[in-house]
Short mmCIF file of C-alpha atoms in Angstrom, two decimals:
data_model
loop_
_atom_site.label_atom_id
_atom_site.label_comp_id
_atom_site.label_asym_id
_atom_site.label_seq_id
_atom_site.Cartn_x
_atom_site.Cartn_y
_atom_site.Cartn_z
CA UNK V 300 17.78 29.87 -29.00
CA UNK V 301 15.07 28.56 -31.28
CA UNK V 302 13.49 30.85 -34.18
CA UNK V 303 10.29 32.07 -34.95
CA UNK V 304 8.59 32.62 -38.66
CA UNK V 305 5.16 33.09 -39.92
CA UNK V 306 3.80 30.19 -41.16
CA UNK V 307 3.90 32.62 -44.70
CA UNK V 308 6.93 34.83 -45.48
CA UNK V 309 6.22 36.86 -48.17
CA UNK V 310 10.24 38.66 -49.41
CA UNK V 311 9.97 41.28 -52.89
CA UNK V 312 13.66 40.25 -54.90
CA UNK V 313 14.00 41.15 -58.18
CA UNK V 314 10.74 42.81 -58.46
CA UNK V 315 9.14 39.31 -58.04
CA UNK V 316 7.32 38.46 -54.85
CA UNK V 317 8.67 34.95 -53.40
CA UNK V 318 6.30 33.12 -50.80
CA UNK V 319 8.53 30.63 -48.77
CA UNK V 320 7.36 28.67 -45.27
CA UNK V 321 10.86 27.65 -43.87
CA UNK V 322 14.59 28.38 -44.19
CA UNK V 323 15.25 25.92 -45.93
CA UNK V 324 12.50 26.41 -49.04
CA UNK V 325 14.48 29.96 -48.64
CA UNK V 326 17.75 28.62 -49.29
CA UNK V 327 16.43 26.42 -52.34
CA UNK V 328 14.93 29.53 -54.31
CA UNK V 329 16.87 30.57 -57.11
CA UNK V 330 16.00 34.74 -55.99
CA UNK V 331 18.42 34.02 -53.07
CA UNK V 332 21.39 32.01 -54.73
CA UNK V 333 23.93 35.11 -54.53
CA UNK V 334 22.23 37.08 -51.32
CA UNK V 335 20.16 36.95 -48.09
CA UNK V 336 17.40 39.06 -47.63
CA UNK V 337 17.76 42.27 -45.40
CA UNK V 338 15.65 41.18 -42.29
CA UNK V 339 18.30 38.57 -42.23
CA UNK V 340 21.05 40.66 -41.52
CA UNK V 341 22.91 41.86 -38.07
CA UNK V 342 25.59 43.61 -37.26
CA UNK V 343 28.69 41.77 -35.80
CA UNK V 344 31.42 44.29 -37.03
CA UNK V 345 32.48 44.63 -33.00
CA UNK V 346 32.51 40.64 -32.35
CA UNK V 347 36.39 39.42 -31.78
CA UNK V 348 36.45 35.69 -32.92
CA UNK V 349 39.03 33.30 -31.84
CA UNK V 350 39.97 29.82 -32.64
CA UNK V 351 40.58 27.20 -29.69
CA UNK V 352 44.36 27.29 -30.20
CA UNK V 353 44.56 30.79 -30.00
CA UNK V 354 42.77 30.40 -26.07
CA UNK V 355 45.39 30.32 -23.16
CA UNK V 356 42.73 28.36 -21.63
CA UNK V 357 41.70 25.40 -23.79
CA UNK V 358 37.39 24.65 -24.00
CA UNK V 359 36.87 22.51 -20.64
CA UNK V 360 37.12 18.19 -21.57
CA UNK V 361 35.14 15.91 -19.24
CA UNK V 362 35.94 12.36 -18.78
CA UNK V 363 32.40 11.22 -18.04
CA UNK V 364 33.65 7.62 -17.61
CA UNK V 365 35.02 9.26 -14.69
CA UNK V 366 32.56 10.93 -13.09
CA UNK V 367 30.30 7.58 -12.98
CA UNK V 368 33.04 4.65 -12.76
CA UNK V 369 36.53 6.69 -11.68
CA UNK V 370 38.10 5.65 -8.02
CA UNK V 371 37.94 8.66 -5.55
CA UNK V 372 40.18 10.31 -6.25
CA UNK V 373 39.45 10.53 -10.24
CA UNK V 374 35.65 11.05 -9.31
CA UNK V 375 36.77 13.92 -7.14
CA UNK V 376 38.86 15.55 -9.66
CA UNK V 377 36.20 15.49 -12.31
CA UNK V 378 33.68 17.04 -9.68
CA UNK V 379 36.40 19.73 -9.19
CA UNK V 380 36.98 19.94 -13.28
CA UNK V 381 33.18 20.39 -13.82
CA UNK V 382 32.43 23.46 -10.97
CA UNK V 383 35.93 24.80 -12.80
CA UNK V 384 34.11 24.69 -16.57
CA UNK V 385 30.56 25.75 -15.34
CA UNK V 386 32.06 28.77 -13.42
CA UNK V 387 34.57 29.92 -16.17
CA UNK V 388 33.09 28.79 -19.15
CA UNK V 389 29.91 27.90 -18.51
CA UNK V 390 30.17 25.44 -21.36
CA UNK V 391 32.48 21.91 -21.32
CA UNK V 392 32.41 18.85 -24.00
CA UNK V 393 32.17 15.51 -22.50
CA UNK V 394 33.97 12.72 -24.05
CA UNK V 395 33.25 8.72 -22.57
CA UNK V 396 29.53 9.38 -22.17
CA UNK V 397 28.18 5.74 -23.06
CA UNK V 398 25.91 6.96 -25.85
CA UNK V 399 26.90 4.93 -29.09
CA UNK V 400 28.06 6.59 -31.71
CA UNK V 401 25.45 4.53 -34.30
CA UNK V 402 22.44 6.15 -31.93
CA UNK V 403 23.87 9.57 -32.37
CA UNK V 404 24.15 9.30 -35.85
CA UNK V 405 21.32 7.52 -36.82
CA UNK V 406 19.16 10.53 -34.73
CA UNK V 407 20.94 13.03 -37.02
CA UNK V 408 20.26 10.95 -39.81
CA UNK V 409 16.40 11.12 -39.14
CA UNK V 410 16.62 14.30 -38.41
CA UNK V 411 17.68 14.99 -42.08
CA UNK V 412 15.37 12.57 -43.51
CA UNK V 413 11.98 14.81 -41.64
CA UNK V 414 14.04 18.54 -43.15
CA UNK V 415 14.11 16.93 -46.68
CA UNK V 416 10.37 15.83 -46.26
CA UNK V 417 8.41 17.85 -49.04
CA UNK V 418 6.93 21.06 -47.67
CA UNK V 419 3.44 19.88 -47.64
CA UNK V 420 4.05 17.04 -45.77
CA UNK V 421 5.73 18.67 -42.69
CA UNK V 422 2.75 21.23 -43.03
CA UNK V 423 0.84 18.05 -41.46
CA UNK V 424 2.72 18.33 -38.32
CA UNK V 425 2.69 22.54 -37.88
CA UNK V 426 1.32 24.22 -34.89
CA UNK V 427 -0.88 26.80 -34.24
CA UNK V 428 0.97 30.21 -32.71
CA UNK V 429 4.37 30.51 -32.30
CA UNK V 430 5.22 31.40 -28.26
CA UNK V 431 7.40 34.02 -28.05
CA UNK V 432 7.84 33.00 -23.81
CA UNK V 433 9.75 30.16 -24.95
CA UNK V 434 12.23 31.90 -26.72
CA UNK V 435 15.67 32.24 -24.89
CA UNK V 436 15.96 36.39 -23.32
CA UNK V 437 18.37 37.85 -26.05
CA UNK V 438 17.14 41.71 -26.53
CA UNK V 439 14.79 41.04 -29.78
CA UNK V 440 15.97 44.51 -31.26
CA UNK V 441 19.44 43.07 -31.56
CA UNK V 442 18.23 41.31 -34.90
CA UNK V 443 15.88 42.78 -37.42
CA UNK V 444 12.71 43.68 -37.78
CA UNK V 445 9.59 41.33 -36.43
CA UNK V 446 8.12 39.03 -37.52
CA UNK V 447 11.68 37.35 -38.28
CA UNK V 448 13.96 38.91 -35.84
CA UNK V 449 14.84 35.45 -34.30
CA UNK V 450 15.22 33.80 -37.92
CA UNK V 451 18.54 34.30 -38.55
CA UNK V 452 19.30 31.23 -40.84
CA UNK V 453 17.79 27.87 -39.36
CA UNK V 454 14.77 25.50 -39.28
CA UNK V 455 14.01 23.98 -35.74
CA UNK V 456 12.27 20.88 -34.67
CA UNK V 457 11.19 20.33 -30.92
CA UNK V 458 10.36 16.84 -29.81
CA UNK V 459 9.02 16.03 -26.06
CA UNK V 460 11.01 13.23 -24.67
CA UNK V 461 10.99 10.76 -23.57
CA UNK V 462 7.52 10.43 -24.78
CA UNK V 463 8.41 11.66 -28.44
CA UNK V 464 5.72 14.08 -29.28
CA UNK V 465 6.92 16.81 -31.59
CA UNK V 466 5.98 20.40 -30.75
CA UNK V 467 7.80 22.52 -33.07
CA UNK V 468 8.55 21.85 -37.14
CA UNK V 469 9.80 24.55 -39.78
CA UNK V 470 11.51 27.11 -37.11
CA UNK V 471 7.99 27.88 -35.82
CA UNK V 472 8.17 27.61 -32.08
CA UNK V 473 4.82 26.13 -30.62
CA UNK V 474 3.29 26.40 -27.35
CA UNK V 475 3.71 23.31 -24.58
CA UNK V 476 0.30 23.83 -24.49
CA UNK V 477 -0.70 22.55 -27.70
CA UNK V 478 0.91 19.34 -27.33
CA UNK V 479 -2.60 17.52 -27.43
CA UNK V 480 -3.20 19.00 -31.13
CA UNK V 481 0.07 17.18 -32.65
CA UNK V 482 -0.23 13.84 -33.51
CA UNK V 483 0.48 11.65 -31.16
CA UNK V 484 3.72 9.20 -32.73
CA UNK V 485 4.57 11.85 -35.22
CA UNK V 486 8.86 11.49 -36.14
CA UNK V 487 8.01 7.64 -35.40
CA UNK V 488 4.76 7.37 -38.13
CA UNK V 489 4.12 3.63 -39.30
CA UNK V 490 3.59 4.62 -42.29
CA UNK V 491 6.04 6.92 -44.22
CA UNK V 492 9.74 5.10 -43.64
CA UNK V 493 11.30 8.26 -43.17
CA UNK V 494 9.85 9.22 -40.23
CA UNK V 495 9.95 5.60 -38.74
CA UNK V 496 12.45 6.43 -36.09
CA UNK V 497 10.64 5.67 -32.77
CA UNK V 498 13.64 3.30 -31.52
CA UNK V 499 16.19 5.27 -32.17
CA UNK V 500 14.74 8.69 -30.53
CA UNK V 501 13.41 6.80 -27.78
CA UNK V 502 16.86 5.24 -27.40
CA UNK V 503 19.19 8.35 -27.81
CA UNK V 504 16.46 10.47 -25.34
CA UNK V 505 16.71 7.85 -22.38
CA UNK V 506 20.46 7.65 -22.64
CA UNK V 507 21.36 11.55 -22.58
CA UNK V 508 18.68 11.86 -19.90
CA UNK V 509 20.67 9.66 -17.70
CA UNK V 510 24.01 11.64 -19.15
CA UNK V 511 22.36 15.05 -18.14
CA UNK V 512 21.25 13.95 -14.73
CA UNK V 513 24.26 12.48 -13.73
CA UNK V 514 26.49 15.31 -14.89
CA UNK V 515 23.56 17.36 -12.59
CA UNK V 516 25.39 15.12 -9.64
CA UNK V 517 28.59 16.12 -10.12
CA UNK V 518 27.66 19.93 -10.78
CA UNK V 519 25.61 19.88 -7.18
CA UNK V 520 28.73 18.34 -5.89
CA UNK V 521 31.10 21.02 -7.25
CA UNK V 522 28.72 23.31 -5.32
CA UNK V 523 29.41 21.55 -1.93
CA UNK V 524 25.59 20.33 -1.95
CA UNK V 525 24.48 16.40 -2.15
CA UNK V 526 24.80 14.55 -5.24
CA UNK V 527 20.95 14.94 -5.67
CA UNK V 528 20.20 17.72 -4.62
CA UNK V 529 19.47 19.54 -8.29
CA UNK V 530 17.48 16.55 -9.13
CA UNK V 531 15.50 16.76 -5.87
CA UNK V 532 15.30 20.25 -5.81
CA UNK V 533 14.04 20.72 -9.60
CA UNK V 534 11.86 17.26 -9.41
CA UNK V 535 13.76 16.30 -12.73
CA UNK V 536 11.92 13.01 -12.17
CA UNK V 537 8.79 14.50 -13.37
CA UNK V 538 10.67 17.38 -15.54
CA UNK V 539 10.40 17.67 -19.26
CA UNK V 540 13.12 16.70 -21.53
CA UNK V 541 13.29 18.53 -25.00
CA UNK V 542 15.46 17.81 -28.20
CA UNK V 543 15.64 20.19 -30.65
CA UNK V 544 17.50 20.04 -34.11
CA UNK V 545 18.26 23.18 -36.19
CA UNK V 546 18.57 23.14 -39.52
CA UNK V 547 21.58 25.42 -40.71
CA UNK V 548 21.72 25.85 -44.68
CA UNK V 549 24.41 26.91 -46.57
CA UNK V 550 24.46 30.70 -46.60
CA UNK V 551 25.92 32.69 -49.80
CA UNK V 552 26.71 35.54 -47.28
CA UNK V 553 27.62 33.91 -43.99
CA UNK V 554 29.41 37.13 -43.47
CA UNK V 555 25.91 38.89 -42.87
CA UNK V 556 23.81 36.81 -40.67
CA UNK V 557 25.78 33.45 -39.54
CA UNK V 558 23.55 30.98 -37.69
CA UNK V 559 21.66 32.20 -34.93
CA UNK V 560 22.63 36.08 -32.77
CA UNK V 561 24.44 36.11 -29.68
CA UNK V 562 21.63 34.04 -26.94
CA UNK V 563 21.94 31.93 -24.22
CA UNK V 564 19.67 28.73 -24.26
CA UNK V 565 16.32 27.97 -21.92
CA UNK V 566 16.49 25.04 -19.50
CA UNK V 567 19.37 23.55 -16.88
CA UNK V 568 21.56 22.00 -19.40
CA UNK V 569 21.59 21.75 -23.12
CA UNK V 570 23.55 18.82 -24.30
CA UNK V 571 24.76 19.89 -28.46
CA UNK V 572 25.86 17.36 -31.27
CA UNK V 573 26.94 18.65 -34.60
CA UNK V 574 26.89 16.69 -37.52
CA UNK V 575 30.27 17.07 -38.37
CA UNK V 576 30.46 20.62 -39.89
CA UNK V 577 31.60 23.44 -36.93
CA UNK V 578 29.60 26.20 -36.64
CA UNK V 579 29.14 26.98 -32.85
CA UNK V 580 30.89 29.87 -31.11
CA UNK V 581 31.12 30.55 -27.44
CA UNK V 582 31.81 33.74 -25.57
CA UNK V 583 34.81 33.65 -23.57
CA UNK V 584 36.40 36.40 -21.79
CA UNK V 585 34.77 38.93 -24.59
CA UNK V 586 35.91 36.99 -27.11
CA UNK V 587 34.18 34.35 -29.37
CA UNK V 588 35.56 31.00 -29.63
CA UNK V 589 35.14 28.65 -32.70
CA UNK V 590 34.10 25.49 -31.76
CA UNK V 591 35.50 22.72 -33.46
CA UNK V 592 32.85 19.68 -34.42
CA UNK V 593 34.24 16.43 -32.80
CA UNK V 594 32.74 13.29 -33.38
CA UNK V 595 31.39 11.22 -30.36
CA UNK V 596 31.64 13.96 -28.39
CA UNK V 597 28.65 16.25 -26.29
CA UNK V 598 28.94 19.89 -26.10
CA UNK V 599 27.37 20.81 -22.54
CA UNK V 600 26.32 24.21 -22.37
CA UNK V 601 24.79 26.00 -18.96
CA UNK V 602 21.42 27.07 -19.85
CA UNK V 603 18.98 29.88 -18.20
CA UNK V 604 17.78 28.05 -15.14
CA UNK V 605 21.10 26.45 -14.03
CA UNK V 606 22.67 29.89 -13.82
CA UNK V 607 19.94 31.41 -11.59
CA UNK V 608 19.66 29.18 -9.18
CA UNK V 609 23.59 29.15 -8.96
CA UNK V 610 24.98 32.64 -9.32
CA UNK V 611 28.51 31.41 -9.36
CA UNK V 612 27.98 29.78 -12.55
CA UNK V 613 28.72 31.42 -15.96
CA UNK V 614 25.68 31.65 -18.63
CA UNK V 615 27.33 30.30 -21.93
CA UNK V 616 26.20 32.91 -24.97
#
């Protein structure tokens, strides 16, 4: 679920008043070195967490290479595997997927290189109004008071793919309205090097298109339908593609408010790399499961509008 914060947060900590625009300016200020402040907070005294090896059922693993080059039989068996994971997990990591690792990392590198941009400069880039309709349908009173219920410890960037036109910087969530306000090659500018990374976003969105629509083929076949009919049926040839990258600094009470609260995500599919530090946890028979951070590997998770138009399918939280 993305976040939402005032383009001003204004938090009283040792009776000085600190102005901050993101989590991450947050993080940096030496009034929060040793604690969070309250708004941050919620309470997951009741949550059960388990690692994978504790699980009598290990997280789902699909062979991709499989599912696209496999003889019948394998093909059939990864169909089979895929219904399995969407229906009891609702979640799965894909391994084989054709997407170089060098793309994959050099999108998280560039990714890093826009958070550690000076504040002013990603100012250039904000939006307008946050839109709260975007946001995935977790009950808001589960986490603090507005405005900053949803802010629970990250910075989120949205980009439009496969035409790369960013709508959301500094964990304000913008309308897909105000797309023709942003500028137009922004996170691919010609002039500041950091943000000259048009190749490689245009590169890694094309290829995990194709990986999300083709998994699509095998999850329609799981359901006993056509190969295309989810793509037909949702016109994903004319659908929107987003990539979004949170921003996740270290927290000196992780204890208190880790990450994001409990949500499930917006869209058919949402297809997760970490950057090599685990952090994600998925619900699992009432229990949370740690999620370990694999390298060249996708973490496939069944968003909102996969699991309504297929009630058999498990919504991952």
């Amino acid at each position: 679920m993305a976040s939402t914060l005032p383009l001003a947060v204004t938090q009283k900590s040792k009776n000085e008043t600190t102005n901050f625009t993101s989590v991450k300016t947050l993080s940096e200020s030496p009034d929060f070195n040793n604690s969070i402040p309250s708004s941050y907070t919620f309470d997951n005294e009741n949550e059960i967490v388990t690692d994978p090896d504790e699980v009598n059922d290990p997280i789902p693993v699909i062979d991709y290479s499989l599912l696209v080059n496999g003889n019948h039989d394998q093909r059939t068996k990864t169909v089979h595997d895929i219904g399995k994971a969407c229906e009891e997990w609702g979640f799965f990591m894909v391994i084989n997927h054709f997407v170089p690792k060098s793309v994959m990392e050099k999108m998280v590198d560039q990714v890093f290189a826009f958070f550690n941009l000076r504040e002013e400069e990603k100012q250039e880039y904000a939006g307008p109004t946050p839109n709260s309709k975007m946001i995935s349908k977790s009950p808001p009173q589960s986490v603090g008071p507005p405005p900053i219920r949803f802010l629970i410890g990250s910075s989120t960037i949205y980009i439009r793919t496969p035409s790369p036109t960013v709508l959301v910087t500094r964990g304000v969530l913008r309308s897909l309205t105000s797309v023709a306000k942003w500028p137009k090659y922004m996170f691919i500018s010609e002039d500041n090097p950091h943000l000259s990374s048009r190749e490689t976003s245009a590169e890694y969105s094309k290829r995990t298109w194709k990986l999300g629509r083709e998994l699509l083929k095998g999850i329609s076949e799981s359901l006993g339908l056509e190969a295309n009919y989810i793509d037909r049926t949702m016109n994903l040839a004319s659908g929107l593609q987003m990539l979004a990258a949170n921003l996740y600094p270290p927290c000196p009470q992780p204890e208190l408010a880790m990450g994001m609260p409990p949500h499930s995500d917006h869209g058919l599919l949402n297809l997760l790399i970490q950057n090599g530090v685990s952090g994600l946890q998925v619900l699992h028979n009432g229990k949370w499961i740690n999620v370990s951070s694999t390298s060249n590997c996708f973490l496939v998770l069944v968003s909102d509008h996969l699991e309504v138009q297929n009630k058999p399918f498990l919504l991952i939280h």
